[in-house]
Amino acid sequence: MIDSNGGNRKPLVFYVVIVTTIILLLNAFIFPLMMSRQVQVVGYSDFLSWIEEGKIVEVSLTQEANQIIFVARNDQGQEELYKTAVFPDDELIERLQKAGIRFSAEIPTQNNTLLSFIISWILPIAIFAGLGRVLSNQLGKRLGGGMNALSFGKANAKIVADQATGVTFADVAGEEEAKDALKEIVDFLEHPDKYAGIGAKLPKGALLVGPPGTGKTLLARAVAGEAKVPFFSISGSEFVEMFVGMGAAKVRDLFKQANEKAPCIVFIDEIDTIGKKRDGAGNIGGNDEREQTLNQLLTEMDGFDGKKGVVILAATNRPESLDPALLRPGRFDRRIPVELPDLQGREAILKVHARNVKCESGIDLREIARATSGASGAELANIINEAALRAVRLGRSAVNQNDLMESVETVIAGYQRKNAVMSEQEKRIVSYHEIGHALVAAMQTHSAPVTKITIIPRTSGALGYTMQVDEDEHYLMSREELLNKIVTLTGGQAAEQLIFHSITTGASNDIEKATRMARGMITRYGMGDFGMVALETVTNQYLGGDTSLACSPATSEKIDEQVVALVKEAREKADRILRENEAKLHELAEYLLKKETITGEEFMQILNAGKNKDEAETSAAE
Ligand code: ADP
Ligand code: MG
Ligand code: ZN
């Protein structure tokens, strides 16, 4: 790790405040005092009378400046420096001799001139020099590696290897495939001769790719920890320096150090920062530096001896933007996917992190895992921590299931806004809206059962929401399931329309999701009229999944028409379901309004109440 002693560094602000205070103090007290000892101007007649009075101690005639500078005693008997303009006076020398005053052509030294010279010149310069040093040191540290920002062109990047990261594969839950792939590297680092003996060359580099927070950085550290070798870690952004050429120099430096410390691991986090595709002309400024750095990296990777035991790991969440040169054999030729955890993986990750907090016995982490489909390892770690914080807030000494469930919602939907004031009418609308979703979901056979409905507003802006938890993990979704999901999404606004005969802005998020799904069905999953033609490609797999159109404008128009038709059809289905169950809609919404939060069981009880038994059974079996 770089700069592992960062913990006890004083903040920059601290130094600035201290120095500013010193300067202010000097200004307020010392400088005025000093100023009073500066030369004072008097008239020639005063000068003459002071000679008579014997006040003057020493006189200096400076021809060039046409001034007489002299030292005289003031009323308090202290010696002070004065000056007066030269007046044509032939008898001056005589007068001075008569009065026994020393005179010369030099500036007389007053007692305090040396001191005042120090105070007025040397001290401020020293202060500013010192301030400059502190600032540049701080700046250097911030820019990575404690280098002096002013040492032009010299990259003394302080890259300190962590001797042993202390992280092992046991700290990384799930991700078994990634771990398997990395175990070979660990073995190589432990017994390089075994591989050298047979002439096998291990890949020089491995690239960890996956969405943010899935444990890529953690895995890299674990490899070093398992192999007990030094770990050089640098983030892509740290190569991008203030001065052109510094990044390349840093790369050189990094590899030089790594070679000396082999066997070891060099880890380049967020490599996409420097490894973006080089796209030749057309870029205005700024990219030269990055390209130089990338070129240097490629050169170094080619240059070093693969048998020596330096393994380069890199991580990125935008693999599609990497320069192909980085991915060719002999460089990062091994690509290790680090995907979002599945149910099993989520439970394992929760377990790993729950080890570090005190939990009440009998907590069910599987339930939490089930409720967090799509969450990353980092989010799961956060959920455990939020639960612990909640337990402390409530004055308990161990985490219980409620804390965990509540923190799932906190992480997903933000904190409860207990004191948000909603009008009674707004609450009614939200209540019908949410029940609309839940009822439509429950009435469609393929929809996942509702686990919880709430109309307590959240800091994320949600005024209420319906939480659905799939019983088991889905890897595939059928066309019907997708359609049903879209119908469920339209259920909220459908309920508003049915009951209040008007709609609100509350459905914007539903609309967004429904549109995205419908679009995906038509352009990517071959579920529309176009058949199996890819009309859109995902450009950003791990970060939000942005898509880009790959079809003619005419086709694009047709796509839009189909999306509109699909969502409209879904909405009509939701309308129909709600009309048929309007009585239940009222009953459930009023109940939710009263209770604010209801569970899936309560919901099902009310829904099934009054139905005769075998009717309920058939609907469950459908
Ligand atoms: P990435 O580099 O992929 O963005 P990190 O490795 O920085 O993610 O993960 C952030 C944090 O999330 C880790 O420090 C760890 O606490 C937690 N985490 C992520 N994935 C896992 C996992 N598979 N097992 C245990 N903890 C994990
Ligand atoms: Mg990372
Ligand atoms: Zn909604």
Short mmCIF file of N, CA and C in Angstrom, two decimals, residues 20 52 91 96 131 163 168 221 238 246 257 264 280 330 336 349 355 370 375 379 392 467-468 496 505 520 604 613:
data_model
loop_
_atom_site.label_atom_id
_atom_site.label_comp_id
_atom_site.label_asym_id
_atom_site.label_seq_id
_atom_site.Cartn_x
_atom_site.Cartn_y
_atom_site.Cartn_z
N THR A 20 -0.90 31.54 9.66
CA THR A 20 -1.69 32.76 9.55
C THR A 20 -1.75 33.47 10.90
N GLU A 52 22.35 72.40 19.36
CA GLU A 52 22.60 73.32 20.46
C GLU A 52 22.27 72.65 21.80
N GLU A 91 28.52 76.22 7.66
CA GLU A 91 29.05 76.13 9.01
C GLU A 91 28.70 74.83 9.71
N LEU A 96 29.07 71.04 14.27
CA LEU A 96 29.11 69.67 14.77
C LEU A 96 30.36 69.47 15.62
N LEU A 131 6.31 28.20 5.17
CA LEU A 131 4.93 27.92 4.78
C LEU A 131 4.90 27.22 3.43
N GLN A 163 4.17 -5.21 3.74
CA GLN A 163 4.89 -6.48 3.80
C GLN A 163 3.95 -7.67 3.68
N THR A 168 -6.71 -12.64 3.90
CA THR A 168 -6.61 -13.97 3.27
C THR A 168 -7.89 -14.27 2.50
N ARG A 221 -5.64 -7.99 -2.49
CA ARG A 221 -4.92 -7.97 -1.22
C ARG A 221 -4.82 -9.37 -0.63
N GLU A 238 -3.58 7.78 -9.55
CA GLU A 238 -2.36 8.31 -8.96
C GLU A 238 -1.26 8.51 -10.00
N MET A 246 5.42 12.69 -15.52
CA MET A 246 5.51 12.14 -14.17
C MET A 246 4.87 10.77 -14.08
N GLN A 257 11.14 -0.91 -8.35
CA GLN A 257 11.02 -1.36 -6.96
C GLN A 257 10.49 -2.79 -6.88
N CYS A 264 6.68 -10.61 -5.66
CA CYS A 264 5.75 -9.66 -5.08
C CYS A 264 4.58 -9.44 -6.03
N GLY A 280 -6.28 7.99 -30.99
CA GLY A 280 -5.56 8.78 -31.99
C GLY A 280 -5.93 10.24 -32.00
N GLY A 330 0.56 -11.97 -22.92
CA GLY A 330 1.80 -11.43 -22.38
C GLY A 330 1.56 -10.22 -21.51
N ILE A 336 -10.37 -12.25 -14.93
CA ILE A 336 -11.08 -12.94 -13.86
C ILE A 336 -12.34 -12.16 -13.51
N ILE A 349 -21.13 -13.74 2.54
CA ILE A 349 -20.53 -12.43 2.80
C ILE A 349 -21.10 -11.84 4.09
N ARG A 355 -19.33 -11.75 11.70
CA ARG A 355 -18.33 -12.20 12.68
C ARG A 355 -17.80 -11.04 13.50
N ARG A 370 -31.81 -13.09 1.14
CA ARG A 370 -32.91 -13.18 0.18
C ARG A 370 -33.47 -11.80 -0.15
N ALA A 375 -27.45 -6.90 -4.44
CA ALA A 375 -26.55 -6.09 -3.63
C ALA A 375 -25.11 -6.58 -3.79
N GLU A 379 -22.08 -3.39 -0.24
CA GLU A 379 -23.38 -3.00 0.31
C GLU A 379 -23.77 -3.91 1.46
N VAL A 392 -26.79 0.10 18.59
CA VAL A 392 -26.20 1.01 19.56
C VAL A 392 -27.16 2.18 19.83
N MET A 467 -41.91 -4.04 -1.01
CA MET A 467 -40.71 -4.85 -1.10
C MET A 467 -41.10 -6.25 -1.52
N GLN A 468 -40.48 -6.71 -2.58
CA GLN A 468 -40.75 -8.06 -3.04
C GLN A 468 -39.48 -8.88 -2.93
N GLU A 496 -54.17 4.81 -8.57
CA GLU A 496 -54.45 6.24 -8.39
C GLU A 496 -55.58 6.68 -9.33
N THR A 505 -47.34 12.71 -9.68
CA THR A 505 -45.97 12.54 -10.16
C THR A 505 -45.28 11.35 -9.51
N GLY A 520 -35.78 -3.23 -23.28
CA GLY A 520 -34.87 -4.37 -23.29
C GLY A 520 -35.51 -5.58 -23.97
N MET A 604 -51.58 -10.94 2.74
CA MET A 604 -52.21 -12.13 2.19
C MET A 604 -53.44 -12.52 2.99
N LYS A 613 -62.24 -21.62 1.08
CA LYS A 613 -60.92 -22.23 1.22
C LYS A 613 -60.34 -22.81 -0.08
#
